[in-house]
mmCIF file of C-alpha atoms in Angstrom:
data_model
loop_
_atom_site.group_PDB
_atom_site.id
_atom_site.type_symbol
_atom_site.label_atom_id
_atom_site.label_comp_id
_atom_site.label_asym_id
_atom_site.label_seq_id
_atom_site.Cartn_x
_atom_site.Cartn_y
_atom_site.Cartn_z
ATOM 1 C CA MET A 1408 -7.329 24.481 2.379
ATOM 2 C CA ASP A 1409 -9.938 24.456 5.116
ATOM 3 C CA SER A 1410 -9.792 21.482 7.449
ATOM 4 C CA PRO A 1411 -12.577 19.173 6.253
ATOM 5 C CA THR A 1412 -13.734 16.279 8.363
ATOM 6 C CA ILE A 1413 -13.073 12.856 6.873
ATOM 7 C CA THR A 1414 -14.939 10.136 8.702
ATOM 8 C CA ALA A 1415 -13.372 6.756 9.362
ATOM 9 C CA ALA A 1416 -14.155 3.899 7.012
ATOM 10 C CA PRO A 1417 -16.891 1.499 8.102
ATOM 11 C CA GLY A 1418 -15.534 -1.130 10.451
ATOM 12 C CA THR A 1419 -12.816 1.065 11.949
ATOM 13 C CA PRO A 1420 -12.857 0.361 15.705
ATOM 14 C CA PRO A 1421 -12.719 3.132 18.295
ATOM 15 C CA CYS A 1422 -9.332 3.985 19.725
ATOM 16 C CA GLY A 1423 -8.812 2.637 23.239
ATOM 17 C CA PRO A 1424 -6.978 0.108 25.412
ATOM 18 C CA PRO A 1425 -6.233 -3.335 23.984
ATOM 19 C CA THR A 1426 -9.332 -5.516 23.938
ATOM 20 C CA SER A 1427 -9.496 -9.304 24.118
ATOM 21 C CA ASP A 1428 -10.930 -10.946 21.031
ATOM 22 C CA ASP A 1429 -11.134 -14.688 20.231
ATOM 23 C CA GLY A 1430 -7.815 -15.778 21.677
ATOM 24 C CA GLY A 1431 -5.987 -12.577 20.914
ATOM 25 C CA TRP A 1432 -5.965 -8.823 21.281
ATOM 26 C CA VAL A 1433 -7.123 -5.924 19.128
ATOM 27 C CA VAL A 1434 -4.672 -3.031 19.442
ATOM 28 C CA THR A 1435 -5.930 0.421 18.466
ATOM 29 C CA ARG A 1436 -3.968 3.121 20.317
ATOM 30 C CA TYR A 1437 -1.042 4.767 18.546
ATOM 31 C CA ALA A 1438 1.441 4.215 21.378
ATOM 32 C CA ASP A 1439 0.376 0.587 21.822
ATOM 33 C CA VAL A 1440 0.730 -0.176 18.106
ATOM 34 C CA VAL A 1441 4.201 1.393 18.055
ATOM 35 C CA SER A 1442 5.093 -0.634 21.146
ATOM 36 C CA VAL A 1443 4.155 -3.896 19.428
ATOM 37 C CA LEU A 1444 5.893 -3.003 16.162
ATOM 38 C CA THR A 1445 9.158 -2.239 17.960
ATOM 39 C CA ASP A 1446 9.086 -5.086 20.529
ATOM 40 C CA PRO A 1447 11.186 -8.101 19.444
ATOM 41 C CA ARG A 1448 8.888 -10.335 21.496
ATOM 42 C CA CYS A 1449 6.080 -9.579 19.035
ATOM 43 C CA VAL A 1450 6.781 -11.585 15.903
ATOM 44 C CA VAL A 1451 5.179 -11.951 12.495
ATOM 45 C CA PRO A 1452 3.276 -15.232 12.038
ATOM 46 C CA PRO A 1453 5.709 -17.126 9.775
ATOM 47 C CA ALA A 1454 4.674 -18.748 6.515
ATOM 48 C CA GLU A 1455 5.177 -22.482 6.121
ATOM 49 C CA GLN A 1456 7.966 -23.681 3.857
ATOM 50 C CA ALA A 1457 6.890 -24.874 0.396
ATOM 51 C CA PRO A 1458 8.453 -26.123 -2.851
ATOM 52 C CA GLU A 1459 9.783 -23.475 -5.195
ATOM 53 C CA GLY A 1460 7.508 -21.954 -7.787
ATOM 54 C CA GLY A 1461 4.102 -21.142 -6.315
ATOM 55 C CA LEU A 1462 2.388 -18.704 -3.978
ATOM 56 C CA ALA A 1463 3.219 -20.644 -0.799
ATOM 57 C CA TRP A 1464 6.906 -20.652 -1.768
ATOM 58 C CA LEU A 1465 6.855 -16.919 -2.426
ATOM 59 C CA ARG A 1466 5.250 -16.192 0.943
ATOM 60 C CA ALA A 1467 7.751 -18.457 2.709
ATOM 61 C CA SER A 1468 10.700 -16.761 0.970
ATOM 62 C CA VAL A 1469 9.982 -13.040 1.375
ATOM 63 C CA SER A 1470 11.150 -11.017 4.342
ATOM 64 C CA ARG A 1471 7.635 -9.938 5.273
ATOM 65 C CA PHE A 1472 6.613 -13.412 6.470
ATOM 66 C CA SER A 1473 10.050 -14.574 7.617
ATOM 67 C CA PRO A 1474 10.888 -15.683 11.164
ATOM 68 C CA PRO A 1475 13.258 -13.440 13.142
ATOM 69 C CA ASP A 1476 16.348 -15.524 12.365
ATOM 70 C CA ARG A 1477 15.892 -15.112 8.589
ATOM 71 C CA HIS A 1478 14.257 -11.716 8.362
ATOM 72 C CA ALA A 1479 17.331 -9.475 8.313
ATOM 73 C CA ALA A 1480 19.100 -11.288 5.479
ATOM 74 C CA ARG A 1481 15.997 -11.403 3.328
ATOM 75 C CA ARG A 1482 15.119 -7.792 4.043
ATOM 76 C CA ALA A 1483 18.627 -6.832 2.945
ATOM 77 C CA VAL A 1484 17.864 -8.266 -0.509
ATOM 78 C CA GLY A 1485 14.878 -5.989 -0.940
ATOM 79 C CA VAL A 1486 16.706 -2.998 0.494
ATOM 80 C CA ALA A 1487 19.583 -3.543 -1.960
ATOM 81 C CA ALA A 1488 17.139 -3.609 -4.874
ATOM 82 C CA LEU A 1489 15.466 -0.428 -3.640
ATOM 83 C CA ASP A 1490 18.777 1.336 -3.020
ATOM 84 C CA ALA A 1491 19.467 1.036 -6.751
ATOM 85 C CA LEU A 1492 16.288 2.994 -7.520
ATOM 86 C CA ASP A 1493 16.135 6.770 -7.206
ATOM 87 C CA PRO A 1494 12.704 7.824 -5.868
ATOM 88 C CA ARG A 1495 12.953 11.077 -7.826
ATOM 89 C CA GLU A 1496 13.414 9.168 -11.071
ATOM 90 C CA LEU A 1497 10.492 6.874 -10.167
ATOM 91 C CA ARG A 1498 8.294 9.923 -9.681
ATOM 92 C CA VAL A 1499 9.265 11.403 -13.033
ATOM 93 C CA ALA A 1500 8.697 8.062 -14.766
ATOM 94 C CA ALA A 1501 5.253 7.733 -13.150
ATOM 95 C CA GLU A 1502 4.377 11.270 -14.242
ATOM 96 C CA ARG A 1503 5.369 10.557 -17.828
ATOM 97 C CA LEU A 1504 3.495 7.266 -18.061
ATOM 98 C CA THR A 1505 0.387 8.809 -16.479
ATOM 99 C CA GLY A 1506 0.506 11.645 -18.996
ATOM 100 C CA ARG A 1507 0.869 9.229 -21.903
ATOM 101 C CA ILE A 1508 -2.107 7.182 -20.705
ATOM 102 C CA LEU A 1509 -4.252 10.318 -20.471
ATOM 103 C CA ASP A 1510 -3.120 11.432 -23.913
ATOM 104 C CA ARG A 1511 -4.016 8.045 -25.433
ATOM 105 C CA ALA A 1512 -7.370 8.038 -23.672
ATOM 106 C CA ALA A 1513 -8.145 11.396 -25.251
ATOM 107 C CA THR A 1514 -8.209 9.707 -28.661
ATOM 108 C CA GLY A 1515 -10.006 6.548 -27.516
ATOM 109 C CA ASP A 1516 -13.636 5.463 -27.751
ATOM 110 C CA ASN A 1517 -14.624 6.226 -24.132
ATOM 111 C CA GLY A 1518 -15.869 9.689 -24.986
ATOM 112 C CA GLY A 1519 -12.354 11.057 -25.220
ATOM 113 C CA ASP A 1520 -12.261 12.656 -21.794
ATOM 114 C CA ARG A 1521 -12.513 9.977 -19.108
ATOM 115 C CA VAL A 1522 -10.105 7.682 -17.327
ATOM 116 C CA ASP A 1523 -10.644 4.897 -14.799
ATOM 117 C CA VAL A 1524 -8.202 5.735 -12.027
ATOM 118 C CA THR A 1525 -8.109 2.266 -10.514
ATOM 119 C CA GLY A 1526 -7.812 0.191 -13.668
ATOM 120 C CA ASP A 1527 -5.938 2.544 -15.982
ATOM 121 C CA LEU A 1528 -3.595 4.265 -13.560
ATOM 122 C CA ALA A 1529 -3.453 3.299 -9.881
ATOM 123 C CA ARG A 1530 -2.629 -0.366 -10.434
ATOM 124 C CA ARG A 1531 -0.872 -0.087 -13.752
ATOM 125 C CA VAL A 1532 1.527 2.834 -13.502
ATOM 126 C CA PRO A 1533 3.416 1.957 -10.287
ATOM 127 C CA LEU A 1534 3.782 -1.686 -11.292
ATOM 128 C CA VAL A 1535 4.958 -0.997 -14.838
ATOM 129 C CA VAL A 1536 7.510 1.562 -13.642
ATOM 130 C CA LEU A 1537 8.793 -0.665 -10.846
ATOM 131 C CA ALA A 1538 8.795 -3.916 -12.850
ATOM 132 C CA GLU A 1539 10.770 -2.276 -15.650
ATOM 133 C CA ARG A 1540 13.450 -1.136 -13.215
ATOM 134 C CA LEU A 1541 13.593 -4.510 -11.489
ATOM 135 C CA GLY A 1542 14.409 -6.087 -14.835
ATOM 136 C CA LEU A 1543 11.249 -8.032 -15.661
ATOM 137 C CA ALA A 1544 11.096 -8.940 -19.327
ATOM 138 C CA ASP A 1545 7.524 -7.708 -19.894
ATOM 139 C CA PRO A 1546 6.537 -5.036 -17.348
ATOM 140 C CA ALA A 1547 3.107 -4.460 -18.895
ATOM 141 C CA ALA A 1548 2.221 -8.160 -18.745
ATOM 142 C CA ALA A 1549 3.518 -8.334 -15.173
ATOM 143 C CA VAL A 1550 0.709 -6.066 -13.965
ATOM 144 C CA ALA A 1551 -2.026 -8.695 -14.211
ATOM 145 C CA GLU A 1552 0.223 -11.372 -12.724
ATOM 146 C CA VAL A 1553 1.276 -9.265 -9.737
ATOM 147 C CA THR A 1554 -2.341 -8.267 -9.155
ATOM 148 C CA ALA A 1555 -3.350 -11.945 -9.086
ATOM 149 C CA VAL A 1556 -0.643 -12.721 -6.523
ATOM 150 C CA ALA A 1557 -1.622 -9.752 -4.365
ATOM 151 C CA ALA A 1558 -5.235 -10.926 -4.318
ATOM 152 C CA ALA A 1559 -4.203 -14.170 -2.569
ATOM 153 C CA TYR A 1560 -1.101 -13.005 -0.723
ATOM 154 C CA HIS A 1561 -2.571 -13.003 2.764
ATOM 155 C CA PRO A 1562 -3.971 -16.048 4.580
ATOM 156 C CA GLY A 1563 -7.612 -16.927 3.997
ATOM 157 C CA ALA A 1564 -7.758 -16.516 0.218
ATOM 158 C CA GLU A 1565 -10.216 -18.676 -1.707
ATOM 159 C CA PRO A 1566 -8.750 -21.797 -3.370
ATOM 160 C CA ALA A 1567 -9.493 -20.451 -6.850
ATOM 161 C CA ALA A 1568 -7.584 -17.255 -6.066
ATOM 162 C CA VAL A 1569 -4.654 -19.293 -4.761
ATOM 163 C CA ARG A 1570 -4.561 -21.354 -7.964
ATOM 164 C CA ARG A 1571 -4.538 -18.171 -10.055
ATOM 165 C CA ALA A 1572 -1.749 -16.821 -7.867
ATOM 166 C CA ASP A 1573 0.275 -20.015 -8.315
ATOM 167 C CA ARG A 1574 0.104 -19.601 -12.081
ATOM 168 C CA ALA A 1575 0.958 -15.921 -11.750
ATOM 169 C CA VAL A 1576 4.053 -16.633 -9.626
ATOM 170 C CA ALA A 1577 5.276 -19.060 -12.289
ATOM 171 C CA ALA A 1578 4.753 -16.431 -14.973
ATOM 172 C CA LEU A 1579 6.603 -13.783 -12.942
ATOM 173 C CA LEU A 1580 9.507 -16.148 -12.363
ATOM 174 C CA ALA A 1581 9.753 -16.690 -16.113
ATOM 175 C CA MET A 1582 9.877 -12.903 -16.634
ATOM 176 C CA SER A 1583 12.507 -12.296 -13.955
ATOM 177 C CA PRO A 1584 16.218 -11.903 -14.643
ATOM 178 C CA PRO A 1585 18.498 -14.764 -13.546
ATOM 179 C CA ALA A 1586 19.242 -14.702 -9.808
ATOM 180 C CA PRO A 1587 19.179 -17.017 -6.783
ATOM 181 C CA ALA A 1588 15.613 -18.071 -5.954
ATOM 182 C CA GLU A 1589 15.481 -16.165 -2.679
ATOM 183 C CA VAL A 1590 16.718 -12.985 -4.342
ATOM 184 C CA THR A 1591 14.063 -13.272 -7.052
ATOM 185 C CA ALA A 1592 11.366 -13.946 -4.465
ATOM 186 C CA ASN A 1593 12.184 -10.822 -2.482
ATOM 187 C CA ARG A 1594 12.347 -8.665 -5.592
ATOM 188 C CA LEU A 1595 8.921 -9.984 -6.612
ATOM 189 C CA GLY A 1596 7.765 -9.311 -3.075
ATOM 190 C CA LEU A 1597 8.448 -5.615 -3.641
ATOM 191 C CA LEU A 1598 6.058 -5.657 -6.588
ATOM 192 C CA VAL A 1599 3.361 -7.493 -4.657
ATOM 193 C CA GLN A 1600 3.654 -5.069 -1.753
ATOM 194 C CA ALA A 1601 3.291 -2.166 -4.180
ATOM 195 C CA ALA A 1602 0.274 -3.606 -5.972
ATOM 196 C CA ASP A 1603 -2.536 -2.930 -3.514
ATOM 197 C CA ALA A 1604 -0.926 -0.448 -1.133
ATOM 198 C CA THR A 1605 0.281 2.080 -3.708
ATOM 199 C CA ALA A 1606 -2.868 1.715 -5.786
ATOM 200 C CA GLY A 1607 -5.002 2.208 -2.688
ATOM 201 C CA LEU A 1608 -3.110 5.357 -1.769
ATOM 202 C CA ILE A 1609 -3.581 6.818 -5.253
ATOM 203 C CA VAL A 1610 -7.323 6.107 -5.263
ATOM 204 C CA ALA A 1611 -7.717 7.555 -1.755
ATOM 205 C CA ALA A 1612 -5.811 10.690 -2.747
ATOM 206 C CA VAL A 1613 -8.165 11.135 -5.692
ATOM 207 C CA ARG A 1614 -11.158 10.555 -3.445
ATOM 208 C CA HIS A 1615 -10.157 13.111 -0.846
ATOM 209 C CA GLY A 1616 -7.746 15.524 -2.408
ATOM 210 C CA LEU A 1617 -8.312 16.158 -6.093
ATOM 211 C CA ALA A 1618 -10.040 19.441 -5.298
ATOM 212 C CA ALA A 1619 -7.316 20.569 -2.883
ATOM 213 C CA PRO A 1620 -5.799 23.964 -3.681
ATOM 214 C CA ASP A 1621 -2.558 24.156 -5.636
ATOM 215 C CA GLY A 1622 -0.870 25.535 -2.539
ATOM 216 C CA LEU A 1623 -1.129 22.155 -0.848
ATOM 217 C CA GLY A 1624 1.744 20.105 -2.179
ATOM 218 C CA THR A 1625 1.130 16.585 -3.375
ATOM 219 C CA ASP A 1626 3.568 15.159 -0.815
ATOM 220 C CA ALA A 1627 1.673 16.805 2.053
ATOM 221 C CA LEU A 1628 -1.618 15.621 0.597
ATOM 222 C CA LEU A 1629 -0.437 12.022 0.447
ATOM 223 C CA ALA A 1630 0.899 12.105 4.004
ATOM 224 C CA GLU A 1631 -2.472 13.030 5.437
ATOM 225 C CA VAL A 1632 -4.395 10.706 3.140
ATOM 226 C CA LEU A 1633 -2.167 7.890 4.393
ATOM 227 C CA ARG A 1634 -3.357 8.685 7.892
ATOM 228 C CA LEU A 1635 -7.061 9.213 7.287
ATOM 229 C CA ASP A 1636 -7.713 6.557 4.642
ATOM 230 C CA PRO A 1637 -4.821 4.077 4.877
ATOM 231 C CA PRO A 1638 -4.502 1.504 2.109
ATOM 232 C CA VAL A 1639 -3.152 -0.927 4.735
ATOM 233 C CA ARG A 1640 -5.560 -0.986 7.669
ATOM 234 C CA VAL A 1641 -4.297 -3.882 9.771
ATOM 235 C CA THR A 1642 -1.271 -6.030 10.389
ATOM 236 C CA ARG A 1643 -0.667 -8.996 12.685
ATOM 237 C CA ARG A 1644 1.836 -10.139 15.260
ATOM 238 C CA VAL A 1645 2.078 -13.020 17.751
ATOM 239 C CA ALA A 1646 3.495 -12.692 21.269
ATOM 240 C CA ALA A 1647 6.503 -15.026 21.457
ATOM 241 C CA ASP A 1648 6.849 -14.378 25.198
ATOM 242 C CA PRO A 1649 4.538 -13.003 27.898
ATOM 243 C CA LEU A 1650 4.391 -9.222 27.966
ATOM 244 C CA SER A 1651 2.327 -6.294 29.189
ATOM 245 C CA LEU A 1652 0.612 -4.116 26.593
ATOM 246 C CA GLY A 1653 -1.337 -1.008 27.511
ATOM 247 C CA GLY A 1654 -1.841 -2.339 31.012
ATOM 248 C CA GLN A 1655 -3.085 -5.723 29.787
ATOM 249 C CA PRO A 1656 -1.251 -9.034 30.327
ATOM 250 C CA VAL A 1657 -0.557 -10.791 27.012
ATOM 251 C CA ARG A 1658 0.332 -14.472 27.153
ATOM 252 C CA ALA A 1659 2.841 -16.198 24.906
ATOM 253 C CA GLY A 1660 1.173 -17.405 21.712
ATOM 254 C CA GLU A 1661 -1.652 -14.866 21.753
ATOM 255 C CA ARG A 1662 -2.374 -13.030 18.524
ATOM 256 C CA LEU A 1663 -2.164 -9.249 18.207
ATOM 257 C CA LEU A 1664 -4.267 -7.502 15.573
ATOM 258 C CA LEU A 1665 -2.844 -4.038 15.008
ATOM 259 C CA ARG A 1666 -5.377 -1.564 13.664
ATOM 260 C CA PHE A 1667 -3.532 1.134 11.758
ATOM 261 C CA ASP A 1668 -6.835 2.744 10.787
ATOM 262 C CA ALA A 1669 -7.753 3.322 14.440
ATOM 263 C CA ALA A 1670 -4.246 4.240 15.641
ATOM 264 C CA ASN A 1671 -3.953 6.837 12.881
ATOM 265 C CA ARG A 1672 -6.940 8.595 14.467
ATOM 266 C CA ASP A 1673 -5.751 8.426 18.069
ATOM 267 C CA PRO A 1674 -6.433 11.880 19.552
ATOM 268 C CA ALA A 1675 -3.415 11.474 21.830
ATOM 269 C CA ALA A 1676 -1.195 11.480 18.731
ATOM 270 C CA PHE A 1677 -3.344 13.529 16.332
ATOM 271 C CA PRO A 1678 -5.404 16.385 17.836
ATOM 272 C CA GLU A 1679 -8.786 16.655 16.113
ATOM 273 C CA PRO A 1680 -8.030 13.340 14.452
ATOM 274 C CA ASP A 1681 -10.868 13.401 11.917
ATOM 275 C CA ARG A 1682 -9.701 16.711 10.473
ATOM 276 C CA PHE A 1683 -7.582 16.848 7.348
ATOM 277 C CA ARG A 1684 -4.515 18.822 8.387
ATOM 278 C CA ALA A 1685 -1.222 18.787 6.555
ATOM 279 C CA SER A 1686 2.114 18.676 8.368
ATOM 280 C CA ARG A 1687 1.100 16.683 11.433
ATOM 281 C CA ALA A 1688 3.766 16.265 14.112
ATOM 282 C CA ASN A 1689 3.419 12.456 14.198
ATOM 283 C CA ALA A 1690 3.662 10.219 11.165
ATOM 284 C CA ALA A 1691 0.901 7.823 10.185
ATOM 285 C CA LEU A 1692 1.621 4.186 10.985
ATOM 286 C CA THR A 1693 0.478 2.905 7.607
ATOM 287 C CA PHE A 1694 3.998 1.905 6.548
ATOM 288 C CA GLY A 1695 4.671 0.288 9.907
ATOM 289 C CA ALA A 1696 7.569 1.019 12.266
ATOM 290 C CA GLY A 1697 10.538 -0.703 13.793
ATOM 291 C CA PRO A 1698 12.717 -3.356 12.137
ATOM 292 C CA ARG A 1699 9.867 -4.541 9.902
ATOM 293 C CA GLY A 1700 8.735 -1.125 8.742
ATOM 294 C CA CYS A 1701 8.217 -0.933 4.995
ATOM 295 C CA PRO A 1702 11.627 -0.471 3.325
ATOM 296 C CA GLY A 1703 10.002 0.968 0.196
ATOM 297 C CA GLN A 1704 8.112 3.860 1.769
ATOM 298 C CA ARG A 1705 9.949 6.590 -0.144
ATOM 299 C CA HIS A 1706 9.616 4.678 -3.396
ATOM 300 C CA ALA A 1707 5.896 4.009 -2.940
ATOM 301 C CA LEU A 1708 5.233 7.662 -2.116
ATOM 302 C CA ALA A 1709 7.253 8.777 -5.137
ATOM 303 C CA LEU A 1710 5.269 6.537 -7.483
ATOM 304 C CA ALA A 1711 1.975 7.677 -5.990
ATOM 305 C CA ALA A 1712 3.007 11.332 -6.137
ATOM 306 C CA GLY A 1713 3.898 10.995 -9.799
ATOM 307 C CA VAL A 1714 0.417 9.744 -10.666
ATOM 308 C CA VAL A 1715 -1.520 12.013 -8.324
ATOM 309 C CA GLY A 1716 0.409 15.130 -9.313
ATOM 310 C CA VAL A 1717 -0.575 14.710 -12.967
ATOM 311 C CA LEU A 1718 -4.185 13.987 -12.040
ATOM 312 C CA ARG A 1719 -4.350 17.123 -9.912
ATOM 313 C CA ARG A 1720 -3.183 19.205 -12.866
ATOM 314 C CA ARG A 1721 -5.293 17.618 -15.573
ATOM 315 C CA CYS A 1722 -8.392 16.008 -14.071
ATOM 316 C CA ARG A 1723 -11.578 16.512 -12.137
ATOM 317 C CA PRO A 1724 -14.090 13.964 -10.774
ATOM 318 C CA ALA A 1725 -16.602 12.603 -13.245
ATOM 319 C CA ARG A 1726 -20.229 12.010 -12.279
ATOM 320 C CA PRO A 1727 -20.354 9.213 -9.653
ATOM 321 C CA THR A 1728 -20.872 5.731 -11.012
ATOM 322 C CA PRO A 1729 -23.024 3.898 -8.411
ATOM 323 C CA ASP A 1730 -22.647 0.475 -10.009
ATOM 324 C CA VAL A 1731 -18.838 0.606 -9.758
ATOM 325 C CA PRO A 1732 -18.294 2.100 -6.291
ATOM 326 C CA THR A 1733 -14.583 1.320 -6.058
ATOM 327 C CA THR A 1734 -13.679 2.828 -9.418
ATOM 328 C CA ARG A 1735 -12.914 6.542 -9.580
ATOM 329 C CA LEU A 1736 -13.779 7.959 -12.987
ATOM 330 C CA LEU A 1737 -12.223 11.290 -13.882
ATOM 331 C CA THR A 1738 -12.727 13.689 -16.718
ATOM 332 C CA PHE A 1739 -9.537 15.292 -17.951
ATOM 333 C CA ARG A 1740 -8.234 18.026 -20.164
ATOM 334 C CA ARG A 1741 -6.841 17.100 -23.535
ATOM 335 C CA PRO A 1742 -3.112 17.727 -23.987
ATOM 336 C CA ASP A 1743 -3.743 20.766 -26.225
ATOM 337 C CA SER A 1744 -6.323 22.385 -23.899
ATOM 338 C CA ARG A 1745 -5.692 25.315 -21.559
#
């Protein structure tokens, strides 16, 4: 595969020293982002405690938004759940479900040869596969509920979205197997984390790599797509103590906005950073780093690879649909075609 240029998404800042911004700092260089992610003085803004059963309770109970003194124990719950799942089996399951969805679409009323990657596959397949293995009573129904929670998971969501998420959390709790509340919360947190990030990776891989030659493996394709078009573009920390970052003095209490999208294009870490090149020496920062790095990286990549691998074998891009710019329509071969 030649090395095409893939431009950064609109709004991606240039890579450079930390810059002051409204009471905090924007961090864009690869080394600086890694420094923050691995520095115990840089902490995640904790979620406020809330009564059991709604979105605020879920946020306050998962490891992602936990204060340092509670993070390790809660993270261990999610890690234990993930350790019971074989990424290879997840990949095979995602391949099979993707194939079945394409086969059913071939006999449907959409012209018999098209599939909506975002709605039919990218959101649905990873969540159904993961929810089934986490023991939810109705994995298919869980998809809409997890998607509603993900839409309001981060601060700043509209009140209507928060209300929908509250109802969705209640529905997911009713579907979950019996367990202590904190265990259930952190298992649901795995689903919420997978909802947007894994779906975004699948859609980006379709956008950039469906025409890649067969010689480029799907795993290598996903690794570079993660760098160039990350489904998670930013994360946040707060300085608990004064520190120096990239030559800049950071005061206690100041916010740190870490731009994965910019750091993943730092020329100091990635020569010719806008070029698509498999097998880079440095890993993209999209899954984070340090003690709060994503524990489900291998599982998310396996689920995405299962979907994308089938699409690479059976599909090609359909004519662009300008009125639905975030939906990737594909035409595909019927199961009996050659």
